[in-house]
Short mmCIF file of C-alpha atoms in Angstrom, two decimals:
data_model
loop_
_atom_site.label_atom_id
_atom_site.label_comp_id
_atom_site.label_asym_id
_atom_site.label_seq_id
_atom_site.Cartn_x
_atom_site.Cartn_y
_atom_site.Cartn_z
CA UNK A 220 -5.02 -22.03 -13.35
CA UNK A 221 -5.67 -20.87 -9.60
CA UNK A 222 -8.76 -18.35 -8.81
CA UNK A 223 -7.91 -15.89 -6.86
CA UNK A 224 -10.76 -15.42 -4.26
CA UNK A 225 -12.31 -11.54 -3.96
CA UNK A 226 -11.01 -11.22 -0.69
CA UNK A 227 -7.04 -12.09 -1.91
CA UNK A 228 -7.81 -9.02 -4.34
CA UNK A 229 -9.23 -6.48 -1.84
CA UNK A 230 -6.35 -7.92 0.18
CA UNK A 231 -3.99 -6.89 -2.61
CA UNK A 232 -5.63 -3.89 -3.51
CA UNK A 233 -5.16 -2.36 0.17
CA UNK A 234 -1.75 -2.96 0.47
CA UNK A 235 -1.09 -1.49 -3.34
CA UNK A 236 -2.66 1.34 -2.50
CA UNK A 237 -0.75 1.57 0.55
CA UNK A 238 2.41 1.23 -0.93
CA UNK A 239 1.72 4.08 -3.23
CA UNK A 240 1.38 6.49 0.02
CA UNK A 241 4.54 4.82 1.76
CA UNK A 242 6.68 5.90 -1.25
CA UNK A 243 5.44 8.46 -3.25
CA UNK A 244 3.66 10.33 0.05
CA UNK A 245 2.49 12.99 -0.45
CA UNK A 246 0.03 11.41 -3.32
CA UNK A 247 -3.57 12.26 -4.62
CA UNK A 248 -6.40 9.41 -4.99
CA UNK A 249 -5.91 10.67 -8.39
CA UNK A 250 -2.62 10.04 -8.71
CA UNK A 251 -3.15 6.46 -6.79
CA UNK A 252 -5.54 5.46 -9.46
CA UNK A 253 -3.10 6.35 -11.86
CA UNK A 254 -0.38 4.44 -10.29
CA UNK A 255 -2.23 1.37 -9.84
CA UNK A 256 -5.10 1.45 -12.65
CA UNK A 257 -7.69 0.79 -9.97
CA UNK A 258 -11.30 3.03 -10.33
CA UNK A 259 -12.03 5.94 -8.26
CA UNK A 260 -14.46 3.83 -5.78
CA UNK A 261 -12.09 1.27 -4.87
CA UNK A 262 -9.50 3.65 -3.57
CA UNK A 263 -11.46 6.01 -2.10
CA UNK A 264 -13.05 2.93 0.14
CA UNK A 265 -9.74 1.45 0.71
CA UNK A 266 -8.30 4.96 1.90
CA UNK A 267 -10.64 5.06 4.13
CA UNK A 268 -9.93 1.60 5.85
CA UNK A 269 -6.74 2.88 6.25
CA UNK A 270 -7.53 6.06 7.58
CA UNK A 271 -9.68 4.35 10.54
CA UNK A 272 -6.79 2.61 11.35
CA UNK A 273 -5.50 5.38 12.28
CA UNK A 274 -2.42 4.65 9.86
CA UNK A 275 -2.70 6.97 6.79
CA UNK A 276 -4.08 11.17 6.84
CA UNK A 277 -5.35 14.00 4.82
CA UNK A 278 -2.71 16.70 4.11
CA UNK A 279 -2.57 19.69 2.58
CA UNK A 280 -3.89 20.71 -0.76
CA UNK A 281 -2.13 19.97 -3.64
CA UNK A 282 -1.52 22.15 -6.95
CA UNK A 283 -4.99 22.15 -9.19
CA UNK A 284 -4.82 21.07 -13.04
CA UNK A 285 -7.48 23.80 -13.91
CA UNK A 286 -10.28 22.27 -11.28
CA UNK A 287 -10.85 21.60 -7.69
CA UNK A 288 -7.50 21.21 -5.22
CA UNK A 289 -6.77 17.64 -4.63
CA UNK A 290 -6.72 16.21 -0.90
CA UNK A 291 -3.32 14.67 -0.20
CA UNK A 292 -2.27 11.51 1.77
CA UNK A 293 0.54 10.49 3.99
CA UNK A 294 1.03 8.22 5.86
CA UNK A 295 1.48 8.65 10.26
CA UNK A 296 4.36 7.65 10.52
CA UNK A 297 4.08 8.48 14.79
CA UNK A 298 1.57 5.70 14.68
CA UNK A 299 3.96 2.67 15.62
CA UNK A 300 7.94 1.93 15.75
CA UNK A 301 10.37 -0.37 14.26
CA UNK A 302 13.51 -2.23 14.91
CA UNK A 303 16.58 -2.90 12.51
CA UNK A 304 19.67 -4.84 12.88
CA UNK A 305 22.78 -4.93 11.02
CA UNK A 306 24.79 -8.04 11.83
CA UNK A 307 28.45 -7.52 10.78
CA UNK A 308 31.86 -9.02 11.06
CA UNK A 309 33.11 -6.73 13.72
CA UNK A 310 29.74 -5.03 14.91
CA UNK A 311 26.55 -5.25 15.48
CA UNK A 312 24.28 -1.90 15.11
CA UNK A 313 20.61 -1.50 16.39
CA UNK A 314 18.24 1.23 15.49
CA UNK A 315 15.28 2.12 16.52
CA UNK A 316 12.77 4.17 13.54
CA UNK A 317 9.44 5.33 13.37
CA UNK A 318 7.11 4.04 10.58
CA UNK A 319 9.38 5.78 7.95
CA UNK A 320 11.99 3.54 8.35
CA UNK A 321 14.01 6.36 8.13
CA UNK A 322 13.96 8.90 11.32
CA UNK A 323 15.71 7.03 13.88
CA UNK A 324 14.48 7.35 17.60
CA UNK A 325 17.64 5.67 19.18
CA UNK A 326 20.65 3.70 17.95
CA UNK A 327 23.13 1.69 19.98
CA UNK A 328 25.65 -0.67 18.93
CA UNK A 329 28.59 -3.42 20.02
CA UNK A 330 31.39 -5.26 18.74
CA UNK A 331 31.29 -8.93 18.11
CA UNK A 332 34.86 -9.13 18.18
CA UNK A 333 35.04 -12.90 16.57
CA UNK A 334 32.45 -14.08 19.19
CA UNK A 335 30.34 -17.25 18.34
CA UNK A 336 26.85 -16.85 18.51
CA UNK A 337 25.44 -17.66 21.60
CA UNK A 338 27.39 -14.40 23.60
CA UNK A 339 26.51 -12.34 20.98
CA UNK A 340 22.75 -13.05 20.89
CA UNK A 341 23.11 -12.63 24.20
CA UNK A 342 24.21 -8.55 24.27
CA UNK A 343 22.31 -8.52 20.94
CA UNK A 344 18.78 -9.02 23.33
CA UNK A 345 20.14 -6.37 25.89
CA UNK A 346 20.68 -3.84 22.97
CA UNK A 347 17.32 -4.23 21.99
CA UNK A 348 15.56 -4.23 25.63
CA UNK A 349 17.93 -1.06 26.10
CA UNK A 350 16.18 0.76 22.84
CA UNK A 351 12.90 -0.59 23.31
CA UNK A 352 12.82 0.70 27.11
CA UNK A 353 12.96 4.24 25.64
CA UNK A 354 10.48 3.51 22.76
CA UNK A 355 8.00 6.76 22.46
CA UNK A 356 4.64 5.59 23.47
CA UNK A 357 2.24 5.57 19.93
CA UNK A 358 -0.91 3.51 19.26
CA UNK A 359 0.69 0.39 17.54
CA UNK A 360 3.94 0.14 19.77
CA UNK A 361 6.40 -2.08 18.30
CA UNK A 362 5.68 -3.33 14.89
CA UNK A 363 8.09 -5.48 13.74
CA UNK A 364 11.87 -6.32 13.46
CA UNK A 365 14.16 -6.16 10.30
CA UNK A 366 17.40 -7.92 10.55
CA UNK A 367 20.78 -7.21 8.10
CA UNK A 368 23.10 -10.03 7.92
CA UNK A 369 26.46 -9.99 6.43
CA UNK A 370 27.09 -13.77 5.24
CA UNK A 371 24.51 -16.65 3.41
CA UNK A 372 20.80 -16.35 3.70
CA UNK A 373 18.47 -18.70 2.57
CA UNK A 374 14.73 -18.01 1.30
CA UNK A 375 13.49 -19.12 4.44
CA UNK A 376 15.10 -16.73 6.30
CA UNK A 377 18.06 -18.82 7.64
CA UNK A 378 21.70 -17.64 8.45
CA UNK A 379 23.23 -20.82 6.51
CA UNK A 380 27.01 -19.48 6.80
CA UNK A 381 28.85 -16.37 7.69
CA UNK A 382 32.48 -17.18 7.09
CA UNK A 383 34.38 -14.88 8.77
CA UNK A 384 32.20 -15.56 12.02
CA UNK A 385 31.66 -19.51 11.40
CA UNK A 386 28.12 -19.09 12.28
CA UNK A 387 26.31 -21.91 10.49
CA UNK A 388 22.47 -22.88 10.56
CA UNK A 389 21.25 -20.08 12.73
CA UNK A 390 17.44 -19.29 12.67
CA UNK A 391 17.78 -16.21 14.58
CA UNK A 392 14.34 -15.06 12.87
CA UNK A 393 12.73 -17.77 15.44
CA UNK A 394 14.38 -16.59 18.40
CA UNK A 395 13.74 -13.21 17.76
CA UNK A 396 10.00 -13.73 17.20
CA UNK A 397 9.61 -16.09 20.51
CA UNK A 398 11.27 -13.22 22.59
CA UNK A 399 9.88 -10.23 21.32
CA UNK A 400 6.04 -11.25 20.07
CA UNK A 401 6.51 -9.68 16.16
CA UNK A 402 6.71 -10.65 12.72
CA UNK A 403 10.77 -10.68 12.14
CA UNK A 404 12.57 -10.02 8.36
CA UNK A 405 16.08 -11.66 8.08
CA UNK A 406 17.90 -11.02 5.26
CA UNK A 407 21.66 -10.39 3.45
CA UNK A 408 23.14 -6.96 3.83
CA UNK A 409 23.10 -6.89 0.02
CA UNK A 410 19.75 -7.41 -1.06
CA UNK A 411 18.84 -4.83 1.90
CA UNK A 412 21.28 -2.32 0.64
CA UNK A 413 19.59 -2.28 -2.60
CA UNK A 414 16.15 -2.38 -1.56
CA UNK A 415 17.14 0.92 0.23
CA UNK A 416 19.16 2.30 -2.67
CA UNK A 417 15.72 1.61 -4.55
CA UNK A 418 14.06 3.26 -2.69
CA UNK A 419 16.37 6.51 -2.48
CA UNK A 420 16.14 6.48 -6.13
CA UNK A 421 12.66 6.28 -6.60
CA UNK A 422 12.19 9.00 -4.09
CA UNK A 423 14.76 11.46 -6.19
CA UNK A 424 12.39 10.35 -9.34
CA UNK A 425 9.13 11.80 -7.61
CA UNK A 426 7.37 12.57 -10.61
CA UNK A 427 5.31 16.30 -10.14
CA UNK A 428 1.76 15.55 -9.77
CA UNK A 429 0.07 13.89 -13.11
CA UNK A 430 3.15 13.12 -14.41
CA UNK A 431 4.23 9.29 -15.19
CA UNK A 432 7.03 7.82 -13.05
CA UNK A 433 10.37 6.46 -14.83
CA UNK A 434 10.62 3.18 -16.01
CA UNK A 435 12.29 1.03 -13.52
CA UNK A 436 15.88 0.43 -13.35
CA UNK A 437 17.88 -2.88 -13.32
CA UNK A 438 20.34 -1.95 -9.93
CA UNK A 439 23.44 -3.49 -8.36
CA UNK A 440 24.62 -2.50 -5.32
CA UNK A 441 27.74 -3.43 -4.26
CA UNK A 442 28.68 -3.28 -0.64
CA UNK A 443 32.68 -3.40 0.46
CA UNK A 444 33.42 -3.86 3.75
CA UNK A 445 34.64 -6.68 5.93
CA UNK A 446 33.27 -8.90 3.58
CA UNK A 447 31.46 -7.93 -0.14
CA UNK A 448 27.73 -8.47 -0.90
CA UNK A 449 25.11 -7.49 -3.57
CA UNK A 450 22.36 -7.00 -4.03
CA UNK A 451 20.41 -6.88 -6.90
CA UNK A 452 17.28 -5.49 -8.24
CA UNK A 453 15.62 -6.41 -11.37
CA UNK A 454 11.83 -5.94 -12.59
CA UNK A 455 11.58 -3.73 -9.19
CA UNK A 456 12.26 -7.01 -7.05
CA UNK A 457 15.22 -8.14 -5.58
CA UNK A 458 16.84 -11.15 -7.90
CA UNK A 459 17.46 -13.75 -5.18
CA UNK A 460 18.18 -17.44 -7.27
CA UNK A 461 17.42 -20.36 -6.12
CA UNK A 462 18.27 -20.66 -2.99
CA UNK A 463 18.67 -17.39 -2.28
CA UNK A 464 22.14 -16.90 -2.42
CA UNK A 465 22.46 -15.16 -5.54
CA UNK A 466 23.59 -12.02 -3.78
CA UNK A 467 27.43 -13.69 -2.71
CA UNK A 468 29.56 -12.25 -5.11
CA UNK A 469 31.89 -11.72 -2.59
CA UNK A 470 33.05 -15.48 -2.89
CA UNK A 471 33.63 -15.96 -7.06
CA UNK A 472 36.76 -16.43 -8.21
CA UNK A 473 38.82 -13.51 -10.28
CA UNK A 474 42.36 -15.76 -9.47
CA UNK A 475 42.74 -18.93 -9.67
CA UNK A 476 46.61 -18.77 -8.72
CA UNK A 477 45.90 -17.45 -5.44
CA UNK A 478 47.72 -19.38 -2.71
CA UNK A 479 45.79 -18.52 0.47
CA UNK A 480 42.51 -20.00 1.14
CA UNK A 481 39.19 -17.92 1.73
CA UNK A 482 37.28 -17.94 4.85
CA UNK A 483 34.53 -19.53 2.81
CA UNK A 484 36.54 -22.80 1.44
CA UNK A 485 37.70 -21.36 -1.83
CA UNK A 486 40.90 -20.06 -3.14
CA UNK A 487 41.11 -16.30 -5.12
CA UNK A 488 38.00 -14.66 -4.05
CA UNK A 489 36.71 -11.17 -4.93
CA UNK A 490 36.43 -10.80 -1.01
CA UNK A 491 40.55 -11.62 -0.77
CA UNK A 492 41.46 -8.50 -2.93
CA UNK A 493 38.85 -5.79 -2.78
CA UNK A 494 37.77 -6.00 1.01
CA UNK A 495 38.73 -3.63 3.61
CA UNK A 496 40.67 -6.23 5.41
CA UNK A 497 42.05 -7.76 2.40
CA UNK A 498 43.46 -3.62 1.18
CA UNK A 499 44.66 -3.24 4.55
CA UNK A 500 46.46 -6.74 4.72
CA UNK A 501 47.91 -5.86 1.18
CA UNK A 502 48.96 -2.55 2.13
CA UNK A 503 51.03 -4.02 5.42
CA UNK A 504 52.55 -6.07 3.19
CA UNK A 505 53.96 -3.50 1.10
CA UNK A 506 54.17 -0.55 3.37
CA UNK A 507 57.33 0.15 6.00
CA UNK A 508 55.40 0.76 8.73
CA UNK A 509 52.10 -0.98 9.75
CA UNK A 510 48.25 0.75 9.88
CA UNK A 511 45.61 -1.07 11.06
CA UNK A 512 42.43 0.82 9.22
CA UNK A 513 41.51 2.42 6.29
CA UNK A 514 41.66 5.64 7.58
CA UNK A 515 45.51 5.53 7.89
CA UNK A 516 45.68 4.45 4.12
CA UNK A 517 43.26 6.99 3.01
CA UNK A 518 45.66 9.43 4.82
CA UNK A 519 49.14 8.32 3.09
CA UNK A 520 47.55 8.33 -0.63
CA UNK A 521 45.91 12.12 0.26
CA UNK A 522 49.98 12.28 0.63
CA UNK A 523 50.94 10.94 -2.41
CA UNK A 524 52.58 8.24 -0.77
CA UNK A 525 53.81 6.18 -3.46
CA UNK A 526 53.41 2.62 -1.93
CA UNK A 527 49.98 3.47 -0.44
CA UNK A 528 49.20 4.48 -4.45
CA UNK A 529 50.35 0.77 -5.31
CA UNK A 530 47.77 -0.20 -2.98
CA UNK A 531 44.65 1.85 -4.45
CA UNK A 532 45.66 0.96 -7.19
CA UNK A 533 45.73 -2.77 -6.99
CA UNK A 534 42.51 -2.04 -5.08
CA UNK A 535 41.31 -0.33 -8.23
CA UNK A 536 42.31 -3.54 -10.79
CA UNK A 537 40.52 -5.84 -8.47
CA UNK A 538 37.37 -3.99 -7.70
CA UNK A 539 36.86 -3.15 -12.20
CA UNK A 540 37.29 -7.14 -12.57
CA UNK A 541 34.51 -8.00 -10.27
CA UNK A 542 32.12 -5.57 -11.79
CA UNK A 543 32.99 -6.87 -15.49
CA UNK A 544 32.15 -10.05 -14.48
CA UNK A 545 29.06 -8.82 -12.73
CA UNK A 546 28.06 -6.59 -15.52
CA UNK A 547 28.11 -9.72 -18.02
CA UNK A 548 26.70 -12.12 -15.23
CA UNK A 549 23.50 -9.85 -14.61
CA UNK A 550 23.26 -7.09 -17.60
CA UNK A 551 22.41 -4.61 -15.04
CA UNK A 552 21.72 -0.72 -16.06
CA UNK A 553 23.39 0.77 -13.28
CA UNK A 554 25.85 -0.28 -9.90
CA UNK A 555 25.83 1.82 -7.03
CA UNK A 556 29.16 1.51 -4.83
CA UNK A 557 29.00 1.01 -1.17
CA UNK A 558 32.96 1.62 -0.16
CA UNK A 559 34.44 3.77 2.86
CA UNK A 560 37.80 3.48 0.40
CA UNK A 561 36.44 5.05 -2.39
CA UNK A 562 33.76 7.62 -1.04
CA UNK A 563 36.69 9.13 0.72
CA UNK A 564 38.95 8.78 -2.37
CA UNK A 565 35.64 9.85 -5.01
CA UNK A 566 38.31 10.66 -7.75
CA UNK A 567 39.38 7.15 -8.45
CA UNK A 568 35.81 6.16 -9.17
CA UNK A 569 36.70 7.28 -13.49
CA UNK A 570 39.36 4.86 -13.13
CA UNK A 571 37.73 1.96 -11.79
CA UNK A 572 35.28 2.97 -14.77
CA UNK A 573 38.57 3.14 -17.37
CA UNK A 574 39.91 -0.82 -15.74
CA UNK A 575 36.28 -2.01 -16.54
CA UNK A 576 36.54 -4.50 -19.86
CA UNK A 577 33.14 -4.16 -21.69
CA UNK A 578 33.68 -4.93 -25.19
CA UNK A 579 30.36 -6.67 -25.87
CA UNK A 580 28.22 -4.77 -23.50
CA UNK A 581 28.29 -1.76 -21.33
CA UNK A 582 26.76 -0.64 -17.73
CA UNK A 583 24.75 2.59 -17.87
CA UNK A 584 25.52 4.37 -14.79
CA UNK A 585 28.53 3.72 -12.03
CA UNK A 586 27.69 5.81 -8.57
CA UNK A 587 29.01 5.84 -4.73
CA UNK A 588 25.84 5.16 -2.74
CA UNK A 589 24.91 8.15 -0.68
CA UNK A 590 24.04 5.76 2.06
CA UNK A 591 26.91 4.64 2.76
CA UNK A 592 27.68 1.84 5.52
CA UNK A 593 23.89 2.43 6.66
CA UNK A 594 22.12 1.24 3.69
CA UNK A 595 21.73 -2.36 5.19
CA UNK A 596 20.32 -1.35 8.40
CA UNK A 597 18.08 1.77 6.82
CA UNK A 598 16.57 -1.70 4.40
CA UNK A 599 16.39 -3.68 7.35
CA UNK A 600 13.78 -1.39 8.59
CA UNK A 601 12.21 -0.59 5.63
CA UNK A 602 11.60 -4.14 5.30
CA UNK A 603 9.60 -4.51 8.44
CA UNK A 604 7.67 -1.39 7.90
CA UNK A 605 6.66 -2.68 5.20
CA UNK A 606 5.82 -6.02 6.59
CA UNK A 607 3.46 -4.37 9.07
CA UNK A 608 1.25 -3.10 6.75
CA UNK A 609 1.37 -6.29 4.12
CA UNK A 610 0.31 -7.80 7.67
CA UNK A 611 -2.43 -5.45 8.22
CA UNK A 612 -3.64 -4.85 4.90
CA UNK A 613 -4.59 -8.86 5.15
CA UNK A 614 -5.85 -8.58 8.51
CA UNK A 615 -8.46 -5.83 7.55
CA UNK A 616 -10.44 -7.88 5.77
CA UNK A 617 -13.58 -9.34 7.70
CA UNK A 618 -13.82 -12.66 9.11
CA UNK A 619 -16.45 -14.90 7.02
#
């Protein structure tokens, strides 16, 4: 069995604690102690490492429980900046946050337009010298980069395939860290997209002060676009396989009679039905005069058109497949739905729920995602945040 050395566990214990502030802010030491089970002496010395550093502050009082007020902390969130990227089919968007990860300073974005990747990387770095020219000045600067990427990540951090694009073997992580001198996260849209749905649940679940927070749920999120990802949580940690493609559920098979070859190799993907280009494709095929986006469809069935019905509704078969299959796959408690189709359409979501076969099991909870389309980038850059202070949490501790 491996010893862990004392300073792995102050190590640990600093960046626990800090993760307590970063998403349950404001918190007591009280409440920390709780949270963690550490003693009143460690925290209170590890809260004030991270005070020093000029990364974490007294607040207001909070409510008593009969005694003294406790002293709140938060974390300054003024006290550096991060960058996110969310690599698409058709786009490519770039925001700028403070420490939150959430309040964005600037935003920019480009189309990729089928591109291979060298032009793209290219307008990729000028997006990012563009945002970073109008960072606000703050004591930390830029902290780190988190990167969203629709197609195959590996563990390492590797784009190993993004069909549509026929990107292959891409360590953009590298580049990114030669050029711009900090720490870079790559990973899939999906397992960003639930990392940030996590998140936005577990803020919604604040317990009051003293009380215990809810057990943790086992979440899918499923995000339909240009192409279909997941992402999956389970244990409070994304469920990644292997070789961390786990999260491609966009590419198993619900037809095995399907003619047409996917992007990916395969024939009767989830991606060929349920995607937005897939519906639209469908819907061209059916309707007597041509749309080219969603928005048009979303527009005839508000009308009661009866061939842009047929298309929801073969939209609607498809989509309740590929979550019974995920549902037995992965046993999860509850899916969130990341779809521009159906959070304009919200009524349909009952019968997706009604197409879903679940005789020997059953899913807890079906939701639209209030995040929308920005879930992957709002992950990316909680992802790097929270890679800064991993990174600084281990760099606090004295050389020997």
């Amino acid at each position: 069995m491996k010893i862990t050395q004392t300073k792995d566990i102050r190590t640990s214990n600093r960046w626990e604690i800090m993760k307590q502030v970063l998403c349950r802010y404001p918190i007591s030491r009280a409440d920390i102690c709780r949270q963690t089970g550490l003693n009143k002496a460690t925290v209170s010395t590890i809260v004030k490492e991270w005070i020093e550093k000029g990364l974490l502050a007294e607040t207001e009082l909070g409510k008593s429980e009969g005694g003294r007020k406790p002293i709140l902390l938060q974390p300054l969130h003024q006290a550096g900046a991060v960058l996110a990227l969310d690599i698409d089919i058709r786009q490519v968007q770039a925001i700028l946050t403070d420490l939150s990860g959430e309040t964005v300073l600037g935003r920019e974005q480009f189309p990729t337009c089928g591109e291979g990747f060298p032009p793209v990387y290219q307008r990729l770095c000028q997006t990012v010298d563009k945002l970073l020219a109008g960072m606000p000045s703050s004591p930390y600067g830029l902290v780190g980069i988190g990167v969203a990427v629709h197609g195959v990540v590996d563990l390492s951090g590797m784009i190993r395939f993004i069909p549509r694009l026929g990107w292959r073997n891409i360590d953009l992580r590298s580049l990114l860290e030669e050029r711009y001198r900090v720490p870079v996260s790559l990973d899939n849209d999906g397992n960003l997209a639930a990392l940030a749905q996590q998140n936005l649940e577990q803020a919604s679940q604040h317990p009051a002060e003293g009380e215990e927070e809810a057990a943790q749920e086992s979440l899918a999120v499923v995000t339909v676009g240009d192409s279909i990802s997941t992402g999956l949580i389970t244990h409070g940690e994304v469920f990644r396989g292997y070789h961390g493609f786990a999260n491609a559920i966009g590419h198993h098979t619900i037809n095995l009679d399907e003619p047409v070859q996917c992007s990916c190799g395969k024939y009767g993907c989830w991606e060929q039905y349920c995607s937005d280009g897939a519906v639209i494709a469908y819907a061209n095929s059916v309707l007597p005069q041509p749309i080219s986006s969603l928005q048009e469809l979303i527009a005839l069935i508000r009308h009661q058109d009866p061939l842009a019905k047929q298309v929801m509704d073969r939209f609607i078969t498809y989509l309740a497949v590929g979550l019974t299959n995920l549902i037995f796959i992965f046993d999860c408690q509850s899916i969130a739905i990341s779809s521009e189709l159906l959070s304009a359409l919200p009524y349909y979501l009952p019968e997706v729920m009604s197409k879903m076969v679940l005789p020997i099991t059953h899913v807890e909870q079906v939701t639209l995602t209030q995040l929308g389309k920005q879930g992957a980038i709002l992950g990316a850059a909680r992802q790097a945040v929270f890679q800064f202070f991993r990174d600084t949490a281990h760099a606090m501790e004295p050389s020997p």
